[in-house]
Amino acid sequence: MKRFLSLLLVMMLAVPFFFVSNALAASAKVSFSGPKEIQAGRTYTIKYTLKVSSACAANANISVGGVFEKVSGGDGLFHDSIPNNTSKSYSGSIKVRVSSGAQPGEKGTLSAIGGYNYLEGEDIKSGSVSGGYSGTVVAQLSSTPRPASTSKPTEEPEPTPTPEPTPTPPPTEWELLSNTLGTLEQGGKTSVSVTQSTQIPVSILKMLKEKQATLELDMGTYFCTIDGANLGDLPEDMETIDLSVSMVKDFSLSTEADMQDVYQLHFAHSGVLPGCFSYRFLATEHKPGQTLYLYYYYPDSDVIEGKQEALVDADGYVTFDIYHCSSYFVTAAVVDGAAGILSAPQDPADIDAQIAAAVDAALLESKAAAEPSVGLPALIAALVGALLLGVFITLLSTRTGPFKKKEDKTAQVI
């Protein structure tokens, strides 16, 4: 009997330990495999692995920094086994080139940014995915010492081979764009396809601001347009801005959006931009003419704020103006109880033209109807109606959304 009670006590103590261990087992980590010493102008292939343990969803995006310039690869890694927690590994690789002007001691870096979710009973838990790689630029790679020579002392030493000169790497896309902007006329417009690094140098933004020029960047699956006339002060301590954006859905954000989100936008850069960056992406689930709505969720105050509304264009694309990089979600209907203003910017010249056309139409109508029996009162009534129609069109140029998602919550300003 005493032995049975001892065994029962051990089992009772093991049960909470099992559940705690099971909760703590959920994780997602990214590891990199590459050289620690790198040389200017050289190209390297670096492998990376996302290891997921006891999670139902995870994603990891790869960001290039330092003296590295992306050549190819670098795709994000994803895990999806909702609603089951599973464990699995995913691998990828990225090909990078070290800047030809890199100096010894400078570093090339790769960063993994993402998150993971796991289910604990009926609760959804989350965590962040992290991992990084760093290679240091050296003038000459370290080599393994050659073994001592076994030849006779009288033999002549082997001649030292003459090192071949390092080939000059071709100019990067940003260097070619800088040359193009140098010859661009004031207020001009140019476009370029980005296939290497997604980090635009701030020096390019300065040239756009000076030229008051417009730059359209084809990022492969989306477009980013920057108008130099809309750029403000450029930070002196900032060298680049990462323009990459992921549209992979975060399950926890979908939950906060009550599953109304049809798209999600997760920007690699974090914080305020030095101006308006217009992002245009393909609305695969919607047709031209449909309206989509951009929202931001404040986790600290549990508030959803409406930011913008936009129409899907004739080519199936939708464009949103981004001033602050974070994570957003897009819906096909207005979210009830959301705070903020859903702005739909319009050219003031278009509004004036609509008002002028309405007034002209009313005047022509009153003139055509002006028979001897029609007097001054009818003409005045027609003019007043035209003016009221103009005011109505002006009021329609801005649409406001309802306030407050939940009680006693206040929206923050991005």
mmCIF file of C-alpha atoms in Angstrom, residues 5-314:
data_model
loop_
_atom_site.group_PDB
_atom_site.id
_atom_site.type_symbol
_atom_site.label_atom_id
_atom_site.label_comp_id
_atom_site.label_asym_id
_atom_site.label_seq_id
_atom_site.Cartn_x
_atom_site.Cartn_y
_atom_site.Cartn_z
ATOM 1 C CA LEU A 5 0.792 5.740 -2.605
ATOM 2 C CA SER A 6 4.399 6.705 -3.429
ATOM 3 C CA LEU A 7 3.858 5.894 -7.098
ATOM 4 C CA LEU A 8 0.602 7.889 -7.153
ATOM 5 C CA LEU A 9 2.357 10.924 -5.618
ATOM 6 C CA VAL A 10 5.091 10.811 -8.274
ATOM 7 C CA MET A 11 2.471 10.707 -11.052
ATOM 8 C CA MET A 12 0.589 13.677 -9.579
ATOM 9 C CA LEU A 13 3.777 15.742 -9.443
ATOM 10 C CA ALA A 14 4.679 14.771 -13.031
ATOM 11 C CA VAL A 15 1.385 15.975 -14.549
ATOM 12 C CA PRO A 16 1.909 19.765 -14.086
ATOM 13 C CA PHE A 17 5.558 19.342 -15.080
ATOM 14 C CA PHE A 18 4.448 17.745 -18.342
ATOM 15 C CA PHE A 19 2.110 20.598 -19.229
ATOM 16 C CA VAL A 20 4.654 23.285 -18.311
ATOM 17 C CA SER A 21 7.311 21.544 -20.387
ATOM 18 C CA ASN A 22 4.901 21.226 -23.298
ATOM 19 C CA ALA A 23 4.137 24.996 -23.185
ATOM 20 C CA LEU A 24 7.791 25.920 -22.949
ATOM 21 C CA ALA A 25 8.679 23.643 -25.885
ATOM 22 C CA ALA A 26 7.175 25.968 -28.514
ATOM 23 C CA SER A 27 9.892 27.887 -30.361
ATOM 24 C CA ALA A 28 11.126 28.996 -33.783
ATOM 25 C CA LYS A 29 14.756 29.844 -34.463
ATOM 26 C CA VAL A 30 16.799 30.670 -37.561
ATOM 27 C CA SER A 31 20.433 29.608 -37.900
ATOM 28 C CA PHE A 32 22.894 30.686 -40.634
ATOM 29 C CA SER A 33 25.860 28.897 -42.179
ATOM 30 C CA GLY A 34 28.500 31.018 -43.917
ATOM 31 C CA PRO A 35 32.128 32.254 -43.781
ATOM 32 C CA LYS A 36 33.225 34.490 -40.934
ATOM 33 C CA GLU A 37 35.817 36.284 -43.080
ATOM 34 C CA ILE A 38 34.792 37.963 -46.351
ATOM 35 C CA GLN A 39 36.566 40.055 -48.997
ATOM 36 C CA ALA A 40 35.481 43.160 -50.914
ATOM 37 C CA GLY A 41 34.037 42.434 -54.355
ATOM 38 C CA ARG A 42 33.534 38.723 -53.665
ATOM 39 C CA THR A 43 30.227 36.817 -53.917
ATOM 40 C CA TYR A 44 29.086 34.325 -51.249
ATOM 41 C CA THR A 45 26.215 31.879 -50.839
ATOM 42 C CA ILE A 46 24.925 31.657 -47.261
ATOM 43 C CA LYS A 47 22.467 28.990 -46.104
ATOM 44 C CA TYR A 48 19.852 29.436 -43.387
ATOM 45 C CA THR A 49 17.417 27.105 -41.582
ATOM 46 C CA LEU A 50 14.147 27.812 -39.739
ATOM 47 C CA LYS A 51 13.610 25.210 -36.996
ATOM 48 C CA VAL A 52 10.035 25.161 -35.629
ATOM 49 C CA SER A 53 9.098 23.259 -32.478
ATOM 50 C CA SER A 54 5.500 22.665 -31.285
ATOM 51 C CA ALA A 55 4.007 25.621 -33.203
ATOM 52 C CA CYS A 56 1.040 25.918 -35.573
ATOM 53 C CA ALA A 57 2.363 28.853 -37.638
ATOM 54 C CA ALA A 58 5.675 30.637 -38.155
ATOM 55 C CA ASN A 59 7.417 32.891 -40.668
ATOM 56 C CA ALA A 60 10.931 34.258 -41.085
ATOM 57 C CA ASN A 61 11.976 36.967 -43.546
ATOM 58 C CA ILE A 62 15.627 37.550 -44.422
ATOM 59 C CA SER A 63 17.024 41.115 -44.409
ATOM 60 C CA VAL A 64 20.390 42.111 -45.913
ATOM 61 C CA GLY A 65 22.577 44.762 -44.266
ATOM 62 C CA GLY A 66 26.056 46.164 -43.861
ATOM 63 C CA VAL A 67 28.364 45.800 -46.878
ATOM 64 C CA PHE A 68 26.232 43.005 -48.367
ATOM 65 C CA GLU A 69 24.235 43.479 -51.571
ATOM 66 C CA LYS A 70 21.644 40.857 -52.472
ATOM 67 C CA VAL A 71 22.236 38.995 -55.735
ATOM 68 C CA SER A 72 19.560 36.288 -55.588
ATOM 69 C CA GLY A 73 17.625 33.999 -53.247
ATOM 70 C CA GLY A 74 16.759 35.085 -49.728
ATOM 71 C CA ASP A 75 13.143 33.871 -49.853
ATOM 72 C CA GLY A 76 11.150 33.849 -46.628
ATOM 73 C CA LEU A 77 10.463 30.584 -44.811
ATOM 74 C CA PHE A 78 6.985 29.653 -43.595
ATOM 75 C CA HIS A 79 5.339 27.031 -41.395
ATOM 76 C CA ASP A 80 1.580 26.403 -41.312
ATOM 77 C CA SER A 81 -0.066 23.468 -39.548
ATOM 78 C CA ILE A 82 -3.068 25.325 -38.067
ATOM 79 C CA PRO A 83 -4.784 24.215 -35.849
ATOM 80 C CA ASN A 84 -2.160 21.651 -34.785
ATOM 81 C CA ASN A 85 1.158 22.365 -33.075
ATOM 82 C CA THR A 86 3.890 20.579 -35.065
ATOM 83 C CA SER A 87 7.672 20.580 -35.387
ATOM 84 C CA LYS A 88 9.542 20.931 -38.665
ATOM 85 C CA SER A 89 12.629 22.478 -40.291
ATOM 86 C CA TYR A 90 12.824 24.587 -43.454
ATOM 87 C CA SER A 91 15.946 25.650 -45.350
ATOM 88 C CA GLY A 92 16.886 28.344 -47.848
ATOM 89 C CA SER A 93 19.902 30.176 -49.212
ATOM 90 C CA ILE A 94 20.846 33.676 -50.316
ATOM 91 C CA LYS A 95 23.588 34.851 -52.654
ATOM 92 C CA VAL A 96 25.212 38.148 -51.621
ATOM 93 C CA ARG A 97 28.029 40.307 -52.966
ATOM 94 C CA VAL A 98 30.379 42.310 -50.765
ATOM 95 C CA SER A 99 30.556 45.980 -51.811
ATOM 96 C CA SER A 100 33.706 46.713 -53.836
ATOM 97 C CA GLY A 101 34.455 49.678 -51.571
ATOM 98 C CA ALA A 102 34.206 47.695 -48.329
ATOM 99 C CA GLN A 103 37.085 48.304 -45.916
ATOM 100 C CA PRO A 104 38.710 45.769 -43.553
ATOM 101 C CA GLY A 105 36.784 45.567 -40.303
ATOM 102 C CA GLU A 106 33.396 46.400 -41.843
ATOM 103 C CA LYS A 107 30.690 43.760 -41.617
ATOM 104 C CA GLY A 108 28.089 42.177 -43.851
ATOM 105 C CA THR A 109 24.983 41.087 -41.970
ATOM 106 C CA LEU A 110 21.883 38.963 -42.467
ATOM 107 C CA SER A 111 18.912 39.167 -40.119
ATOM 108 C CA ALA A 112 15.894 36.913 -39.673
ATOM 109 C CA ILE A 113 12.715 38.709 -38.655
ATOM 110 C CA GLY A 114 9.384 37.011 -37.994
ATOM 111 C CA GLY A 115 7.200 35.325 -35.423
ATOM 112 C CA TYR A 116 5.425 32.133 -34.477
ATOM 113 C CA ASN A 117 2.090 31.073 -32.930
ATOM 114 C CA TYR A 118 1.086 28.023 -30.946
ATOM 115 C CA LEU A 119 -2.131 26.855 -29.375
ATOM 116 C CA GLU A 120 -2.291 26.219 -25.634
ATOM 117 C CA GLY A 121 -5.731 24.823 -24.988
ATOM 118 C CA GLU A 122 -8.087 27.397 -26.500
ATOM 119 C CA ASP A 123 -5.556 30.229 -26.188
ATOM 120 C CA ILE A 124 -3.316 31.476 -29.013
ATOM 121 C CA LYS A 125 0.200 32.204 -27.839
ATOM 122 C CA SER A 126 2.918 33.903 -29.870
ATOM 123 C CA GLY A 127 6.633 34.538 -29.879
ATOM 124 C CA SER A 128 9.259 36.193 -32.058
ATOM 125 C CA VAL A 129 11.644 34.551 -34.498
ATOM 126 C CA SER A 130 15.188 35.856 -34.472
ATOM 127 C CA GLY A 131 18.598 34.951 -35.739
ATOM 128 C CA GLY A 132 21.489 36.639 -37.431
ATOM 129 C CA TYR A 133 24.744 36.258 -39.312
ATOM 130 C CA SER A 134 27.788 38.518 -39.517
ATOM 131 C CA GLY A 135 30.896 38.322 -41.704
ATOM 132 C CA THR A 136 33.914 40.615 -41.237
ATOM 133 C CA VAL A 137 35.789 42.130 -44.195
ATOM 134 C CA VAL A 138 39.495 41.206 -44.252
ATOM 135 C CA ALA A 139 42.294 42.230 -46.600
ATOM 136 C CA GLN A 140 43.447 38.639 -47.017
ATOM 137 C CA LEU A 141 41.783 35.425 -45.923
ATOM 138 C CA SER A 142 43.414 33.434 -43.148
ATOM 139 C CA SER A 143 44.909 30.181 -44.438
ATOM 140 C CA THR A 144 45.912 26.958 -42.728
ATOM 141 C CA PRO A 145 49.747 26.866 -42.244
ATOM 142 C CA ARG A 146 51.510 24.540 -44.634
ATOM 143 C CA PRO A 147 53.260 21.567 -43.048
ATOM 144 C CA ALA A 148 57.031 21.742 -42.634
ATOM 145 C CA SER A 149 58.891 20.839 -45.812
ATOM 146 C CA THR A 150 60.555 17.417 -45.895
ATOM 147 C CA SER A 151 62.780 18.330 -48.840
ATOM 148 C CA LYS A 152 66.516 18.512 -48.515
ATOM 149 C CA PRO A 153 68.039 21.822 -47.345
ATOM 150 C CA THR A 154 69.924 22.119 -50.595
ATOM 151 C CA GLU A 155 66.743 22.218 -52.691
ATOM 152 C CA GLU A 156 65.508 25.614 -53.886
ATOM 153 C CA PRO A 157 62.224 26.881 -52.401
ATOM 154 C CA GLU A 158 59.136 26.813 -54.575
ATOM 155 C CA PRO A 159 58.473 30.112 -56.351
ATOM 156 C CA THR A 160 55.691 32.247 -54.875
ATOM 157 C CA PRO A 161 52.827 32.523 -57.364
ATOM 158 C CA THR A 162 51.906 36.014 -58.474
ATOM 159 C CA PRO A 163 48.414 36.842 -57.147
ATOM 160 C CA GLU A 164 45.822 37.613 -59.780
ATOM 161 C CA PRO A 165 44.236 41.062 -59.526
ATOM 162 C CA THR A 166 40.729 41.134 -58.066
ATOM 163 C CA PRO A 167 38.241 41.758 -60.894
ATOM 164 C CA THR A 168 36.235 44.962 -60.614
ATOM 165 C CA PRO A 169 32.603 44.032 -59.845
ATOM 166 C CA PRO A 170 29.873 45.500 -62.029
ATOM 167 C CA PRO A 171 28.018 48.548 -60.651
ATOM 168 C CA THR A 172 25.010 47.866 -58.444
ATOM 169 C CA GLU A 173 21.453 48.836 -59.375
ATOM 170 C CA TRP A 174 21.559 51.757 -56.930
ATOM 171 C CA GLU A 175 24.852 53.016 -58.424
ATOM 172 C CA LEU A 176 23.336 52.879 -61.926
ATOM 173 C CA LEU A 177 20.208 54.664 -60.653
ATOM 174 C CA SER A 178 22.366 57.382 -59.091
ATOM 175 C CA ASN A 179 23.940 58.012 -62.514
ATOM 176 C CA THR A 180 20.486 58.163 -64.107
ATOM 177 C CA LEU A 181 19.190 60.662 -61.559
ATOM 178 C CA GLY A 182 22.281 62.816 -62.128
ATOM 179 C CA THR A 183 21.180 63.426 -65.731
ATOM 180 C CA LEU A 184 17.419 63.514 -65.076
ATOM 181 C CA GLU A 185 15.673 66.817 -65.730
ATOM 182 C CA GLN A 186 14.120 68.781 -62.879
ATOM 183 C CA GLY A 187 10.738 67.327 -61.941
ATOM 184 C CA GLY A 188 11.285 64.282 -64.150
ATOM 185 C CA LYS A 189 10.213 60.689 -63.607
ATOM 186 C CA THR A 190 12.098 57.400 -63.908
ATOM 187 C CA SER A 191 11.586 53.747 -63.011
ATOM 188 C CA VAL A 192 13.819 50.773 -62.230
ATOM 189 C CA SER A 193 13.424 47.079 -61.410
ATOM 190 C CA VAL A 194 14.977 46.035 -58.089
ATOM 191 C CA THR A 195 16.477 42.533 -58.164
ATOM 192 C CA GLN A 196 19.359 42.919 -55.694
ATOM 193 C CA SER A 197 19.228 44.828 -52.408
ATOM 194 C CA THR A 198 15.846 46.185 -51.240
ATOM 195 C CA GLN A 199 17.603 48.813 -49.117
ATOM 196 C CA ILE A 200 17.458 52.153 -50.920
ATOM 197 C CA PRO A 201 20.380 54.467 -50.023
ATOM 198 C CA VAL A 202 19.376 57.773 -48.419
ATOM 199 C CA SER A 203 21.677 59.443 -50.978
ATOM 200 C CA ILE A 204 19.125 58.418 -53.666
ATOM 201 C CA LEU A 205 16.328 60.057 -51.647
ATOM 202 C CA LYS A 206 18.403 63.253 -51.367
ATOM 203 C CA MET A 207 18.810 63.354 -55.167
ATOM 204 C CA LEU A 208 15.046 62.838 -55.622
ATOM 205 C CA LYS A 209 14.342 65.703 -53.229
ATOM 206 C CA GLU A 210 16.798 68.032 -54.967
ATOM 207 C CA LYS A 211 15.439 67.153 -58.422
ATOM 208 C CA GLN A 212 11.781 67.107 -57.192
ATOM 209 C CA ALA A 213 11.678 63.920 -59.267
ATOM 210 C CA THR A 214 9.472 60.809 -59.036
ATOM 211 C CA LEU A 215 10.903 57.285 -58.803
ATOM 212 C CA GLU A 216 8.892 54.089 -59.381
ATOM 213 C CA LEU A 217 10.512 50.881 -58.099
ATOM 214 C CA ASP A 218 9.388 47.500 -59.416
ATOM 215 C CA MET A 219 10.008 45.199 -56.438
ATOM 216 C CA GLY A 220 8.827 42.051 -58.240
ATOM 217 C CA THR A 221 5.504 41.372 -56.505
ATOM 218 C CA TYR A 222 4.648 45.000 -55.722
ATOM 219 C CA PHE A 223 5.618 48.572 -56.650
ATOM 220 C CA CYS A 224 6.890 51.455 -54.517
ATOM 221 C CA THR A 225 6.660 55.047 -55.780
ATOM 222 C CA ILE A 226 8.559 57.921 -54.125
ATOM 223 C CA ASP A 227 7.885 61.545 -55.084
ATOM 224 C CA GLY A 228 10.800 63.825 -54.191
ATOM 225 C CA ALA A 229 8.388 66.734 -53.831
ATOM 226 C CA ASN A 230 6.773 64.913 -50.869
ATOM 227 C CA LEU A 231 10.003 64.158 -48.987
ATOM 228 C CA GLY A 232 10.779 65.985 -45.761
ATOM 229 C CA ASP A 233 13.936 66.128 -43.657
ATOM 230 C CA LEU A 234 16.238 63.150 -44.237
ATOM 231 C CA PRO A 235 17.983 61.802 -41.110
ATOM 232 C CA GLU A 236 21.740 62.377 -41.160
ATOM 233 C CA ASP A 237 22.441 59.173 -39.211
ATOM 234 C CA MET A 238 20.458 56.945 -41.604
ATOM 235 C CA GLU A 239 22.237 55.317 -44.554
ATOM 236 C CA THR A 240 19.494 53.095 -46.051
ATOM 237 C CA ILE A 241 15.773 52.327 -45.784
ATOM 238 C CA ASP A 242 14.537 48.778 -46.359
ATOM 239 C CA LEU A 243 11.628 48.904 -48.836
ATOM 240 C CA SER A 244 10.686 45.226 -48.561
ATOM 241 C CA VAL A 245 7.214 44.207 -47.405
ATOM 242 C CA SER A 246 5.765 40.776 -46.631
ATOM 243 C CA MET A 247 2.124 39.877 -47.270
ATOM 244 C CA VAL A 248 2.235 36.590 -45.335
ATOM 245 C CA LYS A 249 -0.665 36.582 -42.884
ATOM 246 C CA ASP A 250 0.026 36.666 -39.155
ATOM 247 C CA PHE A 251 -2.597 34.504 -37.463
ATOM 248 C CA SER A 252 -2.671 36.651 -34.321
ATOM 249 C CA LEU A 253 -3.339 39.831 -36.374
ATOM 250 C CA SER A 254 -6.132 38.020 -38.260
ATOM 251 C CA THR A 255 -7.653 37.157 -34.895
ATOM 252 C CA GLU A 256 -7.617 40.813 -33.769
ATOM 253 C CA ALA A 257 -9.242 41.762 -37.112
ATOM 254 C CA ASP A 258 -12.061 39.250 -36.445
ATOM 255 C CA MET A 259 -10.909 37.378 -39.583
ATOM 256 C CA GLN A 260 -12.093 40.269 -41.780
ATOM 257 C CA ASP A 261 -8.598 40.826 -43.206
ATOM 258 C CA VAL A 262 -8.152 39.851 -46.849
ATOM 259 C CA TYR A 263 -4.527 41.026 -47.052
ATOM 260 C CA GLN A 264 -1.779 41.947 -44.570
ATOM 261 C CA LEU A 265 1.228 44.250 -45.083
ATOM 262 C CA HIS A 266 4.296 43.765 -42.872
ATOM 263 C CA PHE A 267 7.041 46.316 -43.604
ATOM 264 C CA ALA A 268 10.713 45.465 -42.950
ATOM 265 C CA HIS A 269 11.492 49.083 -42.027
ATOM 266 C CA SER A 270 10.123 50.221 -38.683
ATOM 267 C CA GLY A 271 8.992 53.719 -37.779
ATOM 268 C CA VAL A 272 8.265 57.012 -39.510
ATOM 269 C CA LEU A 273 9.318 57.453 -43.132
ATOM 270 C CA PRO A 274 10.854 60.749 -44.344
ATOM 271 C CA GLY A 275 7.836 61.283 -46.574
ATOM 272 C CA CYS A 276 5.022 59.509 -48.431
ATOM 273 C CA PHE A 277 5.940 56.136 -49.989
ATOM 274 C CA SER A 278 3.112 54.791 -52.190
ATOM 275 C CA TYR A 279 2.879 50.990 -52.257
ATOM 276 C CA ARG A 280 0.908 49.312 -55.076
ATOM 277 C CA PHE A 281 0.155 45.589 -54.924
ATOM 278 C CA LEU A 282 -2.048 43.161 -56.842
ATOM 279 C CA ALA A 283 -5.456 42.660 -55.225
ATOM 280 C CA THR A 284 -5.758 39.029 -56.274
ATOM 281 C CA GLU A 285 -9.092 38.476 -54.500
ATOM 282 C CA HIS A 286 -10.894 41.549 -55.872
ATOM 283 C CA LYS A 287 -12.046 43.118 -59.129
ATOM 284 C CA PRO A 288 -11.413 46.610 -60.583
ATOM 285 C CA GLY A 289 -13.671 49.236 -59.027
ATOM 286 C CA GLN A 290 -14.018 47.514 -55.651
ATOM 287 C CA THR A 291 -13.084 49.509 -52.527
ATOM 288 C CA LEU A 292 -10.517 48.226 -50.020
ATOM 289 C CA TYR A 293 -9.774 49.635 -46.555
ATOM 290 C CA LEU A 294 -6.426 49.913 -44.739
ATOM 291 C CA TYR A 295 -6.377 49.505 -40.918
ATOM 292 C CA TYR A 296 -3.796 49.517 -38.123
ATOM 293 C CA TYR A 297 -4.128 47.649 -34.815
ATOM 294 C CA TYR A 298 -2.745 49.077 -31.549
ATOM 295 C CA PRO A 299 -2.009 46.079 -29.294
ATOM 296 C CA ASP A 300 -1.366 48.205 -26.175
ATOM 297 C CA SER A 301 -4.769 49.895 -26.254
ATOM 298 C CA ASP A 302 -6.624 47.153 -28.201
ATOM 299 C CA VAL A 303 -7.855 49.685 -30.766
ATOM 300 C CA ILE A 304 -8.264 49.341 -34.537
ATOM 301 C CA GLU A 305 -7.748 52.587 -36.481
ATOM 302 C CA GLY A 306 -8.894 53.186 -40.046
ATOM 303 C CA LYS A 307 -6.166 54.757 -42.197
ATOM 304 C CA GLN A 308 -7.205 54.841 -45.879
ATOM 305 C CA GLU A 309 -9.636 53.563 -48.479
ATOM 306 C CA ALA A 310 -8.699 52.951 -52.119
ATOM 307 C CA LEU A 311 -10.226 51.573 -55.304
ATOM 308 C CA VAL A 312 -8.825 48.582 -57.183
ATOM 309 C CA ASP A 313 -7.622 50.029 -60.503
ATOM 310 C CA ALA A 314 -8.279 48.729 -64.022
#
